Amino acid sequence: DLWNTFFPSLFLTYELATGNDLQVNFSRRINRPNFWQINPYVDISDPMNIRKGNPSLQPEFTNSFELNYNRQYSTGNFLVSLFYRNNTEDITMYSDTISQKELENLNNAAISPNAILTTYINADRTNRSGVEITWQQRFGKNFDMTPSFSSTYRDLKAEVNGVNLSNTGFNW
């Protein structure tokens, strides 16, 4: 698939007035699984909470869109960002009770049949949208403060072994 080998970035900035900018940007990125996410060996350091990587994980792709307003003034800066990110093949942590087959494969290594096995899956997609607000204010030469606010709405679509794990959530 040609699209999966193409990673463009486009940043357009328009100066509304001196110190007031509006920016629109798009970027496409790839995130490959790390070593622990694909490591097939089971970590049983805690016999109730077992970890195992998934060697079948695929890279995830992110399409990111942002609209930013930036206001600079003599003693500080104010930035508002609106964003939308679409992740396909999103690498997602997944936990479930250990299966009988997996328990047998561990050959009675002091594992409880009620142990939780945590691994990773590729979700179909995760969409995130939100706002970030940052204000930096300097007070004299030696002091500044930078309060910020961030909120994100997440919509995940995933299925494992015929079980629908799709969910949504909001955080701030």
mmCIF file with all atom_site columns, N, CA and C in Angstrom, residues 29-61:
data_model
loop_
_atom_site.group_PDB
_atom_site.id
_atom_site.type_symbol
_atom_site.label_atom_id
_atom_site.label_alt_id
_atom_site.label_comp_id
_atom_site.label_asym_id
_atom_site.label_entity_id
_atom_site.label_seq_id
_atom_site.pdbx_PDB_ins_code
_atom_site.Cartn_x
_atom_site.Cartn_y
_atom_site.Cartn_z
_atom_site.occupancy
_atom_site.B_iso_or_equiv
_atom_site.pdbx_formal_charge
_atom_site.auth_seq_id
_atom_site.auth_comp_id
_atom_site.auth_asym_id
_atom_site.auth_atom_id
_atom_site.pdbx_PDB_model_num
ATOM 1  N N  . ARG A 1 29 ? 2.450  10.131  10.664 1.00 0.00 ? 29 ARG A N  1
ATOM 2  C CA . ARG A 1 29 ? 3.597  9.527   11.350 1.00 0.00 ? 29 ARG A CA 1
ATOM 3  C C  . ARG A 1 29 ? 3.390  8.022   11.496 1.00 0.00 ? 29 ARG A C  1
ATOM 4  N N  . ILE A 1 30 ? 4.492  7.345   11.790 1.00 0.00 ? 30 ILE A N  1
ATOM 5  C CA . ILE A 1 30 ? 4.453  5.905   12.062 1.00 0.00 ? 30 ILE A CA 1
ATOM 6  C C  . ILE A 1 30 ? 5.058  5.677   13.442 1.00 0.00 ? 30 ILE A C  1
ATOM 7  N N  . ASN A 1 31 ? 4.489  4.727   14.174 1.00 0.00 ? 31 ASN A N  1
ATOM 8  C CA . ASN A 1 31 ? 5.027  4.316   15.471 1.00 0.00 ? 31 ASN A CA 1
ATOM 9  C C  . ASN A 1 31 ? 5.147  2.803   15.438 1.00 0.00 ? 31 ASN A C  1
ATOM 10 N N  . ARG A 1 32 ? 6.382  2.325   15.472 1.00 0.00 ? 32 ARG A N  1
ATOM 11 C CA . ARG A 1 32 ? 6.612  0.882   15.439 1.00 0.00 ? 32 ARG A CA 1
ATOM 12 C C  . ARG A 1 32 ? 6.611  0.318   16.858 1.00 0.00 ? 32 ARG A C  1
ATOM 13 N N  . PRO A 1 33 ? 6.190  -0.931  17.030 1.00 0.00 ? 33 PRO A N  1
ATOM 14 C CA . PRO A 1 33 ? 6.193  -1.532  18.371 1.00 0.00 ? 33 PRO A CA 1
ATOM 15 C C  . PRO A 1 33 ? 7.605  -1.571  18.943 1.00 0.00 ? 33 PRO A C  1
ATOM 16 N N  . ASN A 1 34 ? 7.713  -1.365  20.264 1.00 0.00 ? 34 ASN A N  1
ATOM 17 C CA . ASN A 1 34 ? 9.034  -1.446  20.891 1.00 0.00 ? 34 ASN A CA 1
ATOM 18 C C  . ASN A 1 34 ? 9.335  -2.886  21.301 1.00 0.00 ? 34 ASN A C  1
ATOM 19 N N  . PHE A 1 35 ? 10.524 -3.112  21.829 1.00 0.00 ? 35 PHE A N  1
ATOM 20 C CA . PHE A 1 35 ? 10.990 -4.456  22.168 1.00 0.00 ? 35 PHE A CA 1
ATOM 21 C C  . PHE A 1 35 ? 10.040 -5.171  23.125 1.00 0.00 ? 35 PHE A C  1
ATOM 22 N N  . TRP A 1 36 ? 9.604  -4.502  24.195 1.00 0.00 ? 36 TRP A N  1
ATOM 23 C CA . TRP A 1 36 ? 8.754  -5.148  25.194 1.00 0.00 ? 36 TRP A CA 1
ATOM 24 C C  . TRP A 1 36 ? 7.371  -5.461  24.644 1.00 0.00 ? 36 TRP A C  1
ATOM 25 N N  . GLN A 1 37 ? 6.905  -4.653  23.701 1.00 0.00 ? 37 GLN A N  1
ATOM 26 C CA . GLN A 1 37 ? 5.579  -4.886  23.115 1.00 0.00 ? 37 GLN A CA 1
ATOM 27 C C  . GLN A 1 37 ? 5.557  -6.117  22.212 1.00 0.00 ? 37 GLN A C  1
ATOM 28 N N  . ILE A 1 38 ? 6.708  -6.524  21.664 1.00 0.00 ? 38 ILE A N  1
ATOM 29 C CA . ILE A 1 38 ? 6.739  -7.695  20.772 1.00 0.00 ? 38 ILE A CA 1
ATOM 30 C C  . ILE A 1 38 ? 7.460  -8.896  21.377 1.00 0.00 ? 38 ILE A C  1
ATOM 31 N N  . ASN A 1 39 ? 8.039  -8.746  22.560 1.00 0.00 ? 39 ASN A N  1
ATOM 32 C CA . ASN A 1 39 ? 8.770  -9.830  23.210 1.00 0.00 ? 39 ASN A CA 1
ATOM 33 C C  . ASN A 1 39 ? 7.805  -10.977 23.541 1.00 0.00 ? 39 ASN A C  1
ATOM 34 N N  . PRO A 1 40 ? 7.985  -12.165 22.934 1.00 0.00 ? 40 PRO A N  1
ATOM 35 C CA . PRO A 1 40 ? 7.023  -13.259 23.124 1.00 0.00 ? 40 PRO A CA 1
ATOM 36 C C  . PRO A 1 40 ? 7.168  -14.002 24.452 1.00 0.00 ? 40 PRO A C  1
ATOM 37 N N  . TYR A 1 41 ? 8.217  -13.715 25.212 1.00 0.00 ? 41 TYR A N  1
ATOM 38 C CA . TYR A 1 41 ? 8.450  -14.443 26.456 1.00 0.00 ? 41 TYR A CA 1
ATOM 39 C C  . TYR A 1 41 ? 7.602  -13.867 27.588 1.00 0.00 ? 41 TYR A C  1
ATOM 40 N N  . VAL A 1 42 ? 7.145  -14.741 28.452 1.00 0.00 ? 42 VAL A N  1
ATOM 41 C CA . VAL A 1 42 ? 6.245  -14.363 29.535 1.00 0.00 ? 42 VAL A CA 1
ATOM 42 C C  . VAL A 1 42 ? 7.053  -13.872 30.731 1.00 0.00 ? 42 VAL A C  1
ATOM 43 N N  . ASP A 1 43 ? 6.646  -12.726 31.296 1.00 0.00 ? 43 ASP A N  1
ATOM 44 C CA . ASP A 1 43 ? 7.239  -12.184 32.517 1.00 0.00 ? 43 ASP A CA 1
ATOM 45 C C  . ASP A 1 43 ? 6.328  -12.584 33.670 1.00 0.00 ? 43 ASP A C  1
ATOM 46 N N  . ILE A 1 44 ? 6.839  -13.461 34.548 1.00 0.00 ? 44 ILE A N  1
ATOM 47 C CA . ILE A 1 44 ? 6.023  -13.940 35.672 1.00 0.00 ? 44 ILE A CA 1
ATOM 48 C C  . ILE A 1 44 ? 6.580  -13.447 37.006 1.00 0.00 ? 44 ILE A C  1
ATOM 49 N N  . SER A 1 45 ? 7.225  -12.271 37.011 1.00 0.00 ? 45 SER A N  1
ATOM 50 C CA . SER A 1 45 ? 7.744  -11.770 38.279 1.00 0.00 ? 45 SER A CA 1
ATOM 51 C C  . SER A 1 45 ? 6.644  -11.575 39.312 1.00 0.00 ? 45 SER A C  1
ATOM 52 N N  . ASP A 1 46 ? 5.433  -11.330 38.864 1.00 0.00 ? 46 ASP A N  1
ATOM 53 C CA . ASP A 1 46 ? 4.264  -11.270 39.745 1.00 0.00 ? 46 ASP A CA 1
ATOM 54 C C  . ASP A 1 46 ? 3.296  -12.339 39.241 1.00 0.00 ? 46 ASP A C  1
ATOM 55 N N  . PRO A 1 47 ? 3.124  -13.458 39.964 1.00 0.00 ? 47 PRO A N  1
ATOM 56 C CA . PRO A 1 47 ? 2.325  -14.574 39.448 1.00 0.00 ? 47 PRO A CA 1
ATOM 57 C C  . PRO A 1 47 ? 0.828  -14.266 39.286 1.00 0.00 ? 47 PRO A C  1
ATOM 58 N N  . MET A 1 48 ? 0.371  -13.116 39.779 1.00 0.00 ? 48 MET A N  1
ATOM 59 C CA . MET A 1 48 ? -1.035 -12.727 39.592 1.00 0.00 ? 48 MET A CA 1
ATOM 60 C C  . MET A 1 48 ? -1.207 -11.760 38.424 1.00 0.00 ? 48 MET A C  1
ATOM 61 N N  . ASN A 1 49 ? -0.114 -11.104 38.008 1.00 0.00 ? 49 ASN A N  1
ATOM 62 C CA . ASN A 1 49 ? -0.140 -10.118 36.922 1.00 0.00 ? 49 ASN A CA 1
ATOM 63 C C  . ASN A 1 49 ? 0.988  -10.439 35.953 1.00 0.00 ? 49 ASN A C  1
ATOM 64 N N  . ILE A 1 50 ? 0.664  -11.160 34.921 1.00 0.00 ? 50 ILE A N  1
ATOM 65 C CA . ILE A 1 50 ? 1.656  -11.661 33.977 1.00 0.00 ? 50 ILE A CA 1
ATOM 66 C C  . ILE A 1 50 ? 1.698  -10.740 32.760 1.00 0.00 ? 50 ILE A C  1
ATOM 67 N N  . ARG A 1 51 ? 2.874  -10.563 32.191 1.00 0.00 ? 51 ARG A N  1
ATOM 68 C CA . ARG A 1 51 ? 3.030  -9.722  30.998 1.00 0.00 ? 51 ARG A CA 1
ATOM 69 C C  . ARG A 1 51 ? 3.654  -10.548 29.887 1.00 0.00 ? 51 ARG A C  1
ATOM 70 N N  . LYS A 1 52 ? 3.221  -10.236 28.672 1.00 0.00 ? 52 LYS A N  1
ATOM 71 C CA . LYS A 1 52 ? 3.752  -10.936 27.503 1.00 0.00 ? 52 LYS A CA 1
ATOM 72 C C  . LYS A 1 52 ? 3.578  -10.020 26.296 1.00 0.00 ? 52 LYS A C  1
ATOM 73 N N  . GLY A 1 53 ? 4.603  -9.944  25.461 1.00 0.00 ? 53 GLY A N  1
ATOM 74 C CA . GLY A 1 53 ? 4.505  -9.164  24.240 1.00 0.00 ? 53 GLY A CA 1
ATOM 75 C C  . GLY A 1 53 ? 3.755  -9.925  23.155 1.00 0.00 ? 53 GLY A C  1
ATOM 76 N N  . ASN A 1 54 ? 3.507  -9.246  22.057 1.00 0.00 ? 54 ASN A N  1
ATOM 77 C CA . ASN A 1 54 ? 2.789  -9.826  20.924 1.00 0.00 ? 54 ASN A CA 1
ATOM 78 C C  . ASN A 1 54 ? 3.649  -9.658  19.672 1.00 0.00 ? 54 ASN A C  1
ATOM 79 N N  . PRO A 1 55 ? 4.343  -10.728 19.226 1.00 0.00 ? 55 PRO A N  1
ATOM 80 C CA . PRO A 1 55 ? 5.213  -10.602 18.055 1.00 0.00 ? 55 PRO A CA 1
ATOM 81 C C  . PRO A 1 55 ? 4.465  -10.318 16.761 1.00 0.00 ? 55 PRO A C  1
ATOM 82 N N  . SER A 1 56 ? 3.136  -10.422 16.775 1.00 0.00 ? 56 SER A N  1
ATOM 83 C CA . SER A 1 56 ? 2.344  -10.141 15.566 1.00 0.00 ? 56 SER A CA 1
ATOM 84 C C  . SER A 1 56 ? 1.921  -8.680  15.447 1.00 0.00 ? 56 SER A C  1
ATOM 85 N N  . LEU A 1 57 ? 2.340  -7.836  16.396 1.00 0.00 ? 57 LEU A N  1
ATOM 86 C CA . LEU A 1 57 ? 1.949  -6.421  16.335 1.00 0.00 ? 57 LEU A CA 1
ATOM 87 C C  . LEU A 1 57 ? 2.429  -5.768  15.049 1.00 0.00 ? 57 LEU A C  1
ATOM 88 N N  . GLN A 1 58 ? 1.600  -4.925  14.511 1.00 0.00 ? 58 GLN A N  1
ATOM 89 C CA . GLN A 1 58 ? 1.934  -4.143  13.329 1.00 0.00 ? 58 GLN A CA 1
ATOM 90 C C  . GLN A 1 58 ? 2.199  -2.696  13.749 1.00 0.00 ? 58 GLN A C  1
ATOM 91 N N  . PRO A 1 59 ? 2.913  -1.911  12.946 1.00 0.00 ? 59 PRO A N  1
ATOM 92 C CA . PRO A 1 59 ? 3.097  -0.492  13.265 1.00 0.00 ? 59 PRO A CA 1
ATOM 93 C C  . PRO A 1 59 ? 1.750  0.236   13.248 1.00 0.00 ? 59 PRO A C  1
ATOM 94 N N  . GLU A 1 60 ? 1.664  1.300   14.033 1.00 0.00 ? 60 GLU A N  1
ATOM 95 C CA . GLU A 1 60 ? 0.469  2.139   13.991 1.00 0.00 ? 60 GLU A CA 1
ATOM 96 C C  . GLU A 1 60 ? 0.782  3.397   13.178 1.00 0.00 ? 60 GLU A C  1
ATOM 97 N N  . PHE A 1 61 ? -0.237 3.935   12.539 1.00 0.00 ? 61 PHE A N  1
ATOM 98 C CA . PHE A 1 61 ? -0.090 5.129   11.713 1.00 0.00 ? 61 PHE A CA 1
ATOM 99 C C  . PHE A 1 61 ? -0.981 6.224   12.276 1.00 0.00 ? 61 PHE A C  1
#
